[in-house]
């Protein structure tokens, strides 16, 4: 057996992934173990986990592959500084010590860390893949397609910000690149910064805020900030940005153009202006992505599209690409950000460096993205008892019955079953669940369970066989990466008064028979639940359907704002006790909040730094 270990680290979302003979054994992000959101450190805990999952030691691994090439990144840093000097000296002065101490001599750092795990680690086993090759490989090789156009879009790797590859069999050939500083990811991040959210974690908030606004600034952005061509290629006017020379994302020119200062995170009120700006940059993003994908479909004549990179997590744009029909099939890597680069680096080594053949099956190779740790019932019971929890155990499907009834009774339920998900989305293994028919569930979960902004939408997890009954989608969306509208037949027509509302006032208006998962524009970020990949979750929703006639549930990640998704039973119990989750279903154990010792309650509202 041949083992390939992929690693991403030192920027954000460090992770490790392990292949055995080209098949995924395990993958996990370091943050889940260290409990530090977006942990950029060397992923020693994640490495130890993926090795333990496969029952091998580091000495048994044939190759270790890092997901990008530090010398090329350093070249960009130097060339960028020379291009803008003397501006940018402060950011250059701050970056250089880190590079000279760690990143430039990354091979030595990796060797040192790997030899802590295996003192005899052979440096000849260490390989490096380019950043966007890692993204592209993560998108194509586990996909269900024999051939595909492969599009990666993110902030920046070494030089590339957008790349196009053609995948055929086990070959992946890169054919186009767009280079820094012209970056769709950095454009979106600049507006994330401008609207007062944290770069590299708040972009999805901008996407969630966009439906509350009107894209009235779209033309202004395309006129002044983005020179967009017919084929989707573009250049950014650096007059309005500061990421090449300064310590902020935007310049004073941006504030002058929109006649508004940068919003101070968490202290300034969100206004209609911020909602309109969010709607506008989202519209520009969609326009760019649609132009790119239409041109690629026309140029290459291939009917399948694979995507990765942080911008591929923009599920609204993904839904529009799918509905646009330029490609028949669209598949997005569920860990599309830097964490997925660990998996892509391992794939690139296996298929490209080692020229190993690729087997394509009718489904993808991601195993539902359930690639993290699992816990046996006895271990769960021991951990819970050690934490002071009071629980009952159930056998033969009775836990499913109890949990489904709690959901039908309107309770917020923590759901911890099977292997943890890989990637940023909870997919029914480490999830908080609720009744989508409840008009108050979205607000309750946001404010009392997640401790986050009230406007943030929740996703429906729907039985795959029933998805078309509820949504304008009749296909697979197992990774919650496609947005589609709710069916017309379950929508509620707005009154004139309700139609006249604007901004956050729209939030409390019931829009459909499933208001908790219907966004203000009648859309929903859909996860289709498949019996083959998650039988327990499928059984739970099926039981909920039996009780209520509704074949979907509200699904959000099992964590509070700023906390990584829970990994262990102890993590789950602490989060349960620190929030208004009322029931916890974990392994074959069921916990009810009223049975617990109030002294064990933690203040989770302030425990984690805001994301």
Coordinates of C-alpha atoms in Angstrom, one line a residue:
X1 CA 0.0 0.0 0.0
X2 CA 1.2 3.5 -0.8
X3 CA 0.4 6.4 1.5
X4 CA 0.5 10.1 0.6
X5 CA 0.2 12.8 3.3
X6 CA -0.9 16.3 2.2
X7 CA -0.4 19.3 4.4
X8 CA -1.6 22.9 4.3
X9 CA -0.3 25.3 6.9
X10 CA 1.1 28.7 7.9
X11 CA -1.4 31.0 6.3
X12 CA -4.9 30.0 7.5
X13 CA -7.0 26.9 7.9
X14 CA -4.1 24.4 8.3
X15 CA -5.1 20.8 7.6
X16 CA -3.8 17.3 6.8
X17 CA -5.2 14.7 4.5
X18 CA -4.1 11.1 3.8
X19 CA -4.5 9.0 0.7
X20 CA -4.0 5.2 0.6
X21 CA -3.5 3.9 -3.0
X22 CA -5.2 7.1 -4.3
X23 CA -8.3 6.8 -2.0
X24 CA -9.1 9.2 0.8
X25 CA -8.6 7.7 4.2
X26 CA -9.0 10.8 6.4
X27 CA -8.8 14.6 6.3
X28 CA -9.2 17.2 9.1
X29 CA -8.5 20.9 9.9
X30 CA -6.1 21.7 12.8
X31 CA -8.6 24.2 14.3
X32 CA -11.0 21.3 15.3
X33 CA -8.3 19.9 17.6
X34 CA -6.7 23.1 18.9
X35 CA -10.1 24.9 19.2
X36 CA -8.5 28.0 17.6
X37 CA -10.6 29.3 14.6
X38 CA -8.7 29.1 11.3
X39 CA -5.6 27.9 13.1
X40 CA -2.6 28.6 10.7
X41 CA -0.1 26.6 12.7
X42 CA 1.7 23.4 11.6
X43 CA -1.1 20.8 11.8
X44 CA 0.5 18.3 14.1
X45 CA -2.9 17.3 15.7
X46 CA -4.5 16.8 12.3
X47 CA -1.5 14.8 11.0
X48 CA -1.6 12.5 14.1
X49 CA -5.3 12.0 13.6
X50 CA -5.2 11.0 9.9
X51 CA -2.3 8.6 10.6
X52 CA -4.1 7.1 13.5
X53 CA -7.3 6.7 11.4
X54 CA -5.3 4.6 8.9
X55 CA -3.3 2.8 11.5
X56 CA 0.0 3.8 10.1
X57 CA 3.0 5.8 11.3
X58 CA 4.7 8.7 9.6
X59 CA 7.6 6.3 8.7
X60 CA 5.1 4.3 6.6
X61 CA 4.1 7.3 4.5
X62 CA 5.7 7.3 1.0
X63 CA 5.5 11.1 0.4
X64 CA 4.6 14.2 2.4
X65 CA 3.4 17.0 0.1
X66 CA 3.1 20.7 1.1
X67 CA 0.3 22.6 -0.7
X68 CA 2.3 25.6 -2.1
X69 CA 5.8 26.8 -3.0
X70 CA 7.2 29.4 -0.6
X71 CA 10.0 30.7 -2.9
X72 CA 7.4 31.8 -5.5
X73 CA 5.4 33.5 -2.8
X74 CA 8.5 35.3 -1.6
X75 CA 9.3 36.4 -5.1
X76 CA 5.8 38.0 -5.3
X77 CA 6.4 39.8 -2.0
X78 CA 9.7 41.3 -3.2
X79 CA 8.5 42.2 -6.7
X80 CA 5.3 43.8 -5.3
X81 CA 7.3 45.9 -2.8
X82 CA 9.7 47.0 -5.6
X83 CA 6.7 47.9 -7.8
X84 CA 5.0 50.2 -5.2
X85 CA 8.1 51.5 -3.2
X86 CA 8.6 53.6 -1.3
X87 CA 4.9 53.1 -0.4
X88 CA 4.3 49.9 1.5
X89 CA 7.5 49.9 3.6
X90 CA 5.6 49.3 6.8
X91 CA 3.8 46.1 5.5
X92 CA 7.1 45.0 4.0
X93 CA 9.0 45.6 7.2
X94 CA 6.4 43.6 9.2
X95 CA 6.3 40.7 6.7
X96 CA 10.1 40.2 6.2
X97 CA 11.0 38.9 9.7
X98 CA 8.3 36.3 9.5
X99 CA 9.5 35.2 6.1
X100 CA 13.1 35.1 7.1
X101 CA 12.4 33.3 10.3
X102 CA 9.8 30.8 9.0
X103 CA 8.3 30.8 5.6
X104 CA 11.3 31.3 3.3
X105 CA 13.1 28.3 4.9
X106 CA 9.9 26.3 5.0
X107 CA 11.6 23.0 4.1
X108 CA 13.7 23.3 7.3
X109 CA 10.6 24.1 9.4
X110 CA 8.6 21.2 7.9
X111 CA 11.5 18.9 8.4
X112 CA 11.9 20.0 12.1
X113 CA 8.2 19.5 12.7
X114 CA 7.9 16.2 10.9
X115 CA 11.0 14.9 12.8
X116 CA 9.1 15.6 16.1
X117 CA 6.7 13.0 14.9
X118 CA 9.3 10.6 13.3
X119 CA 12.9 11.4 14.3
X120 CA 14.1 9.4 11.3
X121 CA 11.9 11.2 8.7
X122 CA 13.6 11.2 5.3
X123 CA 13.6 14.6 3.7
X124 CA 13.6 13.0 0.2
X125 CA 10.0 12.2 0.8
X126 CA 9.0 15.9 1.0
X127 CA 7.4 17.4 -2.1
X128 CA 5.9 20.8 -2.9
X129 CA 2.9 21.5 -5.1
X130 CA 1.9 25.0 -6.4
X131 CA -1.0 26.6 -4.6
X132 CA -3.5 26.6 -7.5
X133 CA -2.4 23.1 -8.6
X134 CA -3.4 21.9 -5.1
X135 CA -6.8 23.7 -5.4
X136 CA -7.3 22.3 -9.0
X137 CA -6.3 18.8 -8.0
X138 CA -8.7 18.9 -5.0
X139 CA -11.5 19.9 -7.4
X140 CA -10.9 17.4 -10.3
X141 CA -9.4 14.2 -8.9
X142 CA -12.2 13.3 -6.4
X143 CA -15.0 14.5 -8.8
X144 CA -17.3 12.1 -10.6
X145 CA -16.1 13.2 -14.0
X146 CA -13.7 11.6 -16.5
X147 CA -13.0 15.0 -18.0
X148 CA -13.8 18.5 -16.9
X149 CA -12.9 22.2 -17.1
X150 CA -11.3 23.0 -13.7
X151 CA -11.7 26.6 -12.4
X152 CA -9.9 27.8 -9.2
X153 CA -10.6 31.3 -7.9
X154 CA -9.3 32.7 -4.6
X155 CA -7.4 35.6 -3.1
X156 CA -3.9 34.7 -4.2
X157 CA -1.5 31.7 -4.1
X158 CA 2.0 32.3 -5.2
X159 CA 1.2 34.6 -8.1
X160 CA -2.0 33.2 -9.5
X161 CA -5.4 34.4 -8.4
X162 CA -7.6 32.6 -11.0
X163 CA -6.6 29.5 -12.9
X164 CA -8.1 27.3 -15.6
X165 CA -7.1 23.6 -16.1
X166 CA -8.3 20.8 -18.2
X167 CA -8.7 17.4 -16.5
X168 CA -8.7 14.2 -18.4
X169 CA -8.3 10.8 -16.7
X170 CA -5.4 11.2 -14.4
X171 CA -4.0 14.2 -16.2
X172 CA -4.6 17.8 -15.2
X173 CA -3.1 20.5 -17.4
X174 CA -3.2 24.2 -16.5
X175 CA -4.0 26.4 -19.5
X176 CA -4.7 29.9 -18.1
X177 CA -3.8 32.1 -15.2
X178 CA -4.7 35.5 -13.9
X179 CA -2.1 37.0 -11.6
X180 CA -1.9 39.2 -8.5
X181 CA -2.9 41.9 -7.8
X182 CA -5.9 41.3 -10.0
X183 CA -8.0 39.0 -7.8
X184 CA -11.7 38.3 -7.4
X185 CA -11.1 36.9 -4.0
X186 CA -9.3 40.0 -2.9
X187 CA -12.0 42.2 -4.4
X188 CA -14.6 40.4 -2.3
X189 CA -12.3 40.6 0.8
X190 CA -11.8 44.3 0.2
X191 CA -15.6 44.8 0.5
X192 CA -15.7 42.5 3.5
X193 CA -13.2 44.8 5.1
X194 CA -15.1 47.9 3.9
X195 CA -18.4 46.7 5.4
X196 CA -16.7 46.0 8.8
X197 CA -16.3 42.2 8.7
X198 CA -13.1 40.2 9.3
X199 CA -11.1 39.3 6.1
X200 CA -10.7 35.6 5.5
X201 CA -13.7 34.7 7.7
X202 CA -16.4 37.3 7.1
X203 CA -16.9 37.0 3.4
X204 CA -19.9 34.7 3.8
X205 CA -21.5 37.4 6.0
X206 CA -21.3 39.8 3.0
X207 CA -23.0 37.0 0.9
X208 CA -25.7 36.6 3.6
X209 CA -26.2 40.3 3.9
X210 CA -26.5 40.9 0.1
X211 CA -30.2 39.9 -0.3
X212 CA -31.2 42.7 2.1
X213 CA -29.9 45.3 -0.3
X214 CA -30.1 46.4 -3.9
X215 CA -27.1 46.2 -6.2
X216 CA -27.2 49.9 -6.9
X217 CA -23.4 50.3 -6.9
X218 CA -22.7 47.5 -9.3
X219 CA -22.2 49.8 -12.3
X220 CA -20.0 52.2 -10.2
X221 CA -17.8 49.2 -9.2
X222 CA -17.5 48.1 -12.8
X223 CA -16.8 51.6 -14.0
X224 CA -14.1 52.6 -11.4
X225 CA -12.8 49.5 -9.6
X226 CA -13.0 46.6 -12.1
X227 CA -12.1 46.6 -15.8
X228 CA -14.1 43.6 -16.9
X229 CA -13.7 41.9 -20.3
X230 CA -16.2 39.8 -22.2
X231 CA -14.4 36.6 -21.3
X232 CA -14.4 37.3 -17.6
X233 CA -10.8 38.4 -17.3
X234 CA -10.4 41.7 -15.5
X235 CA -8.0 44.2 -13.9
X236 CA -8.5 45.9 -10.6
X237 CA -7.8 49.6 -10.3
X238 CA -5.2 49.7 -7.5
X239 CA -6.1 53.3 -6.7
X240 CA -9.0 52.0 -4.6
X241 CA -7.1 49.2 -2.8
X242 CA -4.3 49.1 -0.3
X243 CA -3.4 45.4 0.0
X244 CA -0.2 45.6 -2.2
X245 CA 1.3 48.5 -0.2
X246 CA -0.5 48.9 3.2
X247 CA -1.9 47.1 6.2
X248 CA -5.6 47.6 5.1
X249 CA -7.6 46.3 2.2
X250 CA -9.0 49.6 0.8
X251 CA -7.7 53.1 0.3
X252 CA -9.1 56.5 1.0
X253 CA -10.2 56.6 -2.7
X254 CA -12.7 53.9 -1.9
X255 CA -14.3 55.9 0.9
X256 CA -14.4 59.0 -1.4
X257 CA -16.0 57.1 -4.2
X258 CA -18.8 55.8 -2.1
X259 CA -18.9 58.8 0.2
X260 CA -18.8 56.5 3.3
X261 CA -16.0 55.6 5.7
X262 CA -15.0 52.0 6.4
X263 CA -17.4 50.6 8.9
X264 CA -15.8 49.9 12.3
X265 CA -16.4 46.2 13.0
X266 CA -19.1 45.4 15.6
X267 CA -19.4 49.0 16.8
X268 CA -21.0 50.8 13.8
X269 CA -24.6 50.0 12.9
X270 CA -25.2 48.1 9.7
X271 CA -27.2 50.5 7.5
X272 CA -29.0 50.1 4.2
X273 CA -25.8 51.4 2.5
X274 CA -23.8 48.4 3.8
X275 CA -26.6 46.1 2.5
X276 CA -26.5 47.8 -0.9
X277 CA -22.7 47.6 -1.1
X278 CA -22.9 43.8 -0.2
X279 CA -25.6 43.3 -2.9
X280 CA -23.4 45.2 -5.4
X281 CA -20.1 43.3 -4.9
X282 CA -22.1 40.0 -4.9
X283 CA -23.7 41.0 -8.2
X284 CA -20.2 41.9 -9.6
X285 CA -18.9 38.5 -8.4
X286 CA -21.7 36.7 -10.1
X287 CA -21.2 38.6 -13.3
X288 CA -17.5 37.8 -13.4
X289 CA -18.0 34.1 -12.6
X290 CA -20.8 33.8 -15.3
X291 CA -18.7 35.5 -17.9
X292 CA -15.7 33.2 -17.1
X293 CA -17.8 30.0 -17.1
X294 CA -19.7 30.8 -20.3
X295 CA -16.4 31.6 -22.1
X296 CA -14.8 28.4 -20.9
X297 CA -17.7 26.2 -21.9
X298 CA -17.7 27.8 -25.4
X299 CA -13.9 27.5 -25.7
X300 CA -13.4 23.9 -24.6
X301 CA -16.6 22.2 -25.4
X302 CA -16.5 20.1 -22.2
X303 CA -19.8 19.7 -20.3
X304 CA -18.4 19.3 -16.8
X305 CA -17.1 22.0 -14.5
X306 CA -15.1 21.5 -11.3
X307 CA -14.3 24.4 -8.9
X308 CA -12.2 25.1 -5.9
X309 CA -10.6 28.1 -4.1
X310 CA -12.3 30.4 -1.6
X311 CA -14.6 32.0 -4.1
X312 CA -16.0 28.6 -5.0
X313 CA -17.6 28.7 -1.5
X314 CA -19.9 31.5 -2.8
X315 CA -22.9 29.2 -3.1
X316 CA -25.1 32.0 -4.6
X317 CA -22.8 32.3 -7.5
X318 CA -22.5 28.5 -7.8
X319 CA -26.3 28.2 -8.1
X320 CA -26.4 30.8 -10.8
X321 CA -23.6 29.0 -12.8
X322 CA -25.6 25.8 -12.5
X323 CA -28.9 27.3 -13.6
X324 CA -27.1 29.3 -16.4
X325 CA -26.6 25.9 -18.2
X326 CA -23.2 26.7 -19.9
X327 CA -22.1 23.4 -18.2
X328 CA -24.3 20.4 -17.7
X329 CA -22.7 19.4 -14.4
X330 CA -21.0 21.4 -11.7
X331 CA -19.0 19.9 -8.9
X332 CA -17.4 22.0 -6.1
X333 CA -14.8 20.7 -3.7
X334 CA -16.5 20.9 -0.2
X335 CA -13.2 22.0 1.4
X336 CA -12.7 24.6 -1.3
X337 CA -10.5 26.9 0.7
X338 CA -6.9 26.4 1.9
X339 CA -7.8 23.4 4.0
X340 CA -8.7 21.5 0.9
X341 CA -5.2 22.3 -0.5
X342 CA -3.8 19.6 1.7
X343 CA -6.0 17.0 0.0
X344 CA -5.3 18.5 -3.5
X345 CA -1.5 18.4 -2.8
X346 CA -1.7 14.7 -2.0
X347 CA -3.8 14.0 -5.1
X348 CA -1.4 16.0 -7.3
X349 CA 1.5 13.9 -6.1
X350 CA -0.3 10.6 -6.6
X351 CA -1.6 11.3 -10.1
X352 CA 0.9 13.7 -11.5
X353 CA 4.2 13.1 -9.8
X354 CA 3.8 9.4 -9.5
X355 CA 1.5 9.1 -12.6
X356 CA -0.9 6.7 -10.9
X357 CA -4.1 5.9 -12.7
X358 CA -7.5 7.4 -11.7
X359 CA -10.7 5.5 -11.2
X360 CA -14.0 7.4 -11.8
X361 CA -17.2 6.2 -10.1
X362 CA -20.8 7.4 -10.5
X363 CA -20.5 9.3 -7.2
X364 CA -17.6 11.5 -6.1
X365 CA -14.7 10.2 -4.0
X366 CA -15.3 12.5 -1.0
X367 CA -17.3 10.0 1.1
X368 CA -19.8 12.8 1.8
X369 CA -16.9 14.9 3.3
X370 CA -17.2 12.7 6.4
X371 CA -13.5 12.3 6.8
X372 CA -12.8 13.3 10.4
X373 CA -12.8 11.5 13.8
X374 CA -15.6 9.2 14.9
X375 CA -16.3 8.1 18.5
X376 CA -17.6 4.8 19.7
X377 CA -20.7 4.8 22.0
X378 CA -18.7 3.6 25.0
X379 CA -16.1 6.3 24.6
X380 CA -18.8 8.9 24.2
X381 CA -20.5 7.7 27.4
X382 CA -17.1 7.8 29.3
X383 CA -16.4 11.4 28.1
X384 CA -19.8 12.6 29.0
X385 CA -19.7 11.0 32.4
X386 CA -16.3 12.6 33.1
X387 CA -17.7 16.0 32.1
X388 CA -20.6 15.6 34.6
X389 CA -23.3 15.1 32.0
X390 CA -26.6 13.4 32.8
X391 CA -27.9 11.3 29.9
X392 CA -30.0 8.3 28.8
X393 CA -28.9 5.7 26.3
X394 CA -31.2 4.3 23.5
X395 CA -30.8 1.3 21.2
X396 CA -32.4 0.1 17.9
X397 CA -33.4 3.4 16.4
X398 CA -35.1 4.7 19.5
X399 CA -32.6 7.6 19.7
X400 CA -33.8 8.7 16.2
X401 CA -37.4 8.6 17.4
X402 CA -36.6 10.7 20.5
X403 CA -34.6 13.3 18.5
X404 CA -37.1 13.6 15.7
X405 CA -39.9 14.2 18.4
X406 CA -37.7 16.9 20.0
X407 CA -37.4 18.7 16.6
X408 CA -41.1 18.4 16.0
X409 CA -41.7 19.9 19.5
X410 CA -39.7 23.0 18.3
X411 CA -36.5 22.3 20.3
X412 CA -33.0 23.3 19.2
X413 CA -31.1 20.0 19.0
X414 CA -27.3 19.3 19.0
X415 CA -26.6 16.4 16.6
X416 CA -23.2 14.6 16.9
X417 CA -23.0 11.4 14.9
X418 CA -20.4 9.5 12.9
X419 CA -17.3 11.0 11.4
X420 CA -16.7 14.8 11.6
X421 CA -17.0 16.8 8.3
X422 CA -14.0 18.1 6.4
X423 CA -14.5 21.7 5.2
X424 CA -16.3 24.7 6.6
X425 CA -19.8 23.3 6.4
X426 CA -21.6 21.1 9.0
X427 CA -23.3 18.4 7.0
X428 CA -25.2 16.4 9.6
X429 CA -22.4 15.0 11.6
X430 CA -21.6 18.0 13.9
X431 CA -24.8 20.1 13.4
X432 CA -27.4 22.1 15.4
X433 CA -30.8 21.3 14.0
X434 CA -34.3 22.9 14.2
X435 CA -37.8 22.8 12.8
X436 CA -37.9 24.8 9.5
X437 CA -41.6 25.4 9.8
X438 CA -41.0 27.7 12.9
X439 CA -41.2 31.4 12.1
X440 CA -39.0 32.2 15.1
X441 CA -36.3 29.5 14.7
X442 CA -33.8 31.6 12.6
X443 CA -33.8 34.5 15.1
X444 CA -33.7 32.1 18.1
X445 CA -30.7 30.1 16.7
X446 CA -28.8 33.2 15.7
X447 CA -29.2 35.2 18.9
X448 CA -29.6 32.6 21.6
X449 CA -27.6 29.6 20.3
X450 CA -25.0 30.9 17.8
X451 CA -24.6 34.4 19.4
X452 CA -24.3 36.0 16.0
X453 CA -25.9 38.6 13.7
X454 CA -29.6 38.1 13.3
X455 CA -29.5 38.4 9.5
X456 CA -27.4 35.3 9.0
X457 CA -29.4 32.7 7.0
X458 CA -29.7 29.0 7.8
X459 CA -29.5 26.0 5.5
X460 CA -32.1 23.3 4.9
X461 CA -31.0 19.7 5.0
X462 CA -33.5 17.9 2.8
X463 CA -34.0 14.3 1.8
X464 CA -32.4 13.9 -1.7
X465 CA -35.5 12.1 -3.0
X466 CA -37.7 15.0 -1.9
X467 CA -35.6 18.1 -2.8
X468 CA -37.7 19.0 -5.9
X469 CA -40.9 19.1 -3.8
X470 CA -39.5 22.1 -1.8
X471 CA -36.9 23.8 -4.0
X472 CA -36.3 24.7 -7.6
X473 CA -33.5 22.1 -7.8
X474 CA -33.7 18.5 -8.9
X475 CA -30.1 17.4 -8.5
X476 CA -27.5 16.7 -5.9
X477 CA -26.1 19.3 -3.5
X478 CA -24.6 17.2 -0.7
X479 CA -22.1 19.8 0.4
X480 CA -24.4 22.8 0.8
X481 CA -22.7 24.7 -2.0
X482 CA -25.7 25.4 -4.2
X483 CA -28.4 28.1 -3.6
X484 CA -31.8 27.7 -5.2
X485 CA -35.2 29.3 -4.7
X486 CA -38.0 27.7 -2.7
X487 CA -40.9 26.3 -4.8
X488 CA -43.6 28.8 -5.8
X489 CA -46.3 26.6 -4.3
X490 CA -44.9 27.0 -0.8
X491 CA -44.2 30.7 -0.9
X492 CA -46.3 33.2 0.9
X493 CA -47.3 36.4 -1.1
X494 CA -46.1 39.6 0.6
X495 CA -48.6 42.3 1.5
X496 CA -48.0 45.8 0.2
X497 CA -46.8 46.9 3.7
X498 CA -44.3 44.0 3.9
X499 CA -43.1 44.7 0.4
X500 CA -42.3 48.3 1.4
X501 CA -40.0 47.1 4.2
X502 CA -36.3 47.4 3.7
X503 CA -33.1 46.1 5.2
X504 CA -33.2 44.0 8.4
X505 CA -36.9 44.8 8.8
X506 CA -37.5 42.2 6.1
X507 CA -36.1 39.5 8.5
X508 CA -39.2 38.8 10.5
X509 CA -41.6 38.5 7.6
X510 CA -42.8 34.9 7.0
X511 CA -42.0 34.1 3.4
X512 CA -42.9 30.5 3.0
X513 CA -44.1 27.3 4.7
X514 CA -40.5 26.8 5.8
X515 CA -39.6 30.3 7.0
X516 CA -36.6 29.3 9.1
X517 CA -34.6 28.4 5.9
X518 CA -36.1 30.8 3.4
X519 CA -33.9 33.9 2.9
X520 CA -35.4 37.3 2.2
X521 CA -35.1 36.7 -1.6
X522 CA -36.9 33.4 -1.4
X523 CA -33.6 31.5 -1.8
X524 CA -32.1 28.7 0.4
X525 CA -28.6 27.2 0.6
X526 CA -29.5 23.5 0.1
X527 CA -27.9 20.3 1.4
X528 CA -29.3 17.1 -0.1
X529 CA -29.1 14.2 2.4
X530 CA -28.2 10.8 0.9
X531 CA -28.9 7.5 2.6
X532 CA -25.6 6.1 1.2
X533 CA -23.3 8.6 2.8
X534 CA -25.2 9.5 6.0
X535 CA -27.8 6.9 6.9
X536 CA -28.3 8.2 10.5
X537 CA -29.1 11.7 9.3
X538 CA -31.3 10.4 6.5
X539 CA -33.2 8.3 9.0
X540 CA -33.7 11.2 11.4
X541 CA -35.1 13.5 8.7
X542 CA -37.3 10.6 7.4
X543 CA -38.7 10.2 10.9
X544 CA -39.2 13.9 11.2
X545 CA -41.1 13.7 7.9
X546 CA -43.2 10.9 9.3
X547 CA -44.1 13.0 12.3
X548 CA -44.7 16.3 10.5
X549 CA -45.0 15.8 6.8
X550 CA -41.9 18.0 6.4
X551 CA -38.8 16.2 4.8
X552 CA -36.2 18.8 5.8
X553 CA -34.7 20.3 8.9
X554 CA -32.8 23.5 9.7
X555 CA -29.0 22.7 9.8
X556 CA -26.3 25.0 11.1
X557 CA -22.8 24.1 12.4
X558 CA -22.4 22.8 16.0
X559 CA -20.5 25.8 17.4
X560 CA -21.0 29.4 18.5
X561 CA -19.7 32.4 16.6
X562 CA -15.9 32.4 16.6
X563 CA -15.6 28.8 17.8
X564 CA -14.5 26.0 15.5
X565 CA -17.1 23.3 14.9
X566 CA -17.1 20.8 17.8
X567 CA -14.8 17.7 17.4
X568 CA -15.0 15.6 20.5
X569 CA -18.0 14.7 22.8
X570 CA -16.5 17.0 25.5
X571 CA -16.5 19.9 23.0
X572 CA -20.2 19.1 22.2
X573 CA -21.2 18.9 25.9
X574 CA -19.5 22.2 26.7
X575 CA -21.2 24.0 23.7
X576 CA -24.5 22.4 24.7
X577 CA -24.1 23.8 28.2
X578 CA -22.9 27.2 27.0
X579 CA -25.9 27.9 24.7
X580 CA -29.7 27.5 24.6
X581 CA -29.5 24.1 22.8
X582 CA -32.2 22.1 24.5
X583 CA -31.4 18.5 23.5
X584 CA -28.1 16.9 22.6
X585 CA -28.1 13.6 20.6
X586 CA -24.6 12.1 20.6
X587 CA -23.9 8.5 19.7
X588 CA -26.6 6.5 21.5
X589 CA -26.8 9.1 24.3
X590 CA -29.5 11.7 24.7
X591 CA -29.2 14.7 27.0
X592 CA -31.9 17.2 28.0
X593 CA -30.9 20.6 29.3
X594 CA -33.3 20.5 32.2
X595 CA -31.6 17.3 33.5
X596 CA -28.1 18.9 33.7
X597 CA -26.3 20.5 36.7
X598 CA -26.7 24.3 36.2
X599 CA -23.3 24.8 37.7
X600 CA -21.7 23.3 34.6
X601 CA -23.1 26.0 32.4
X602 CA -20.4 28.2 30.7
X603 CA -20.7 31.7 29.3
X604 CA -20.2 30.9 25.6
X605 CA -21.4 34.3 24.5
X606 CA -18.0 35.8 25.3
X607 CA -15.8 32.8 25.3
X608 CA -14.5 33.1 21.7
X609 CA -13.1 36.0 19.8
X610 CA -15.7 37.2 17.3
X611 CA -15.1 36.0 13.7

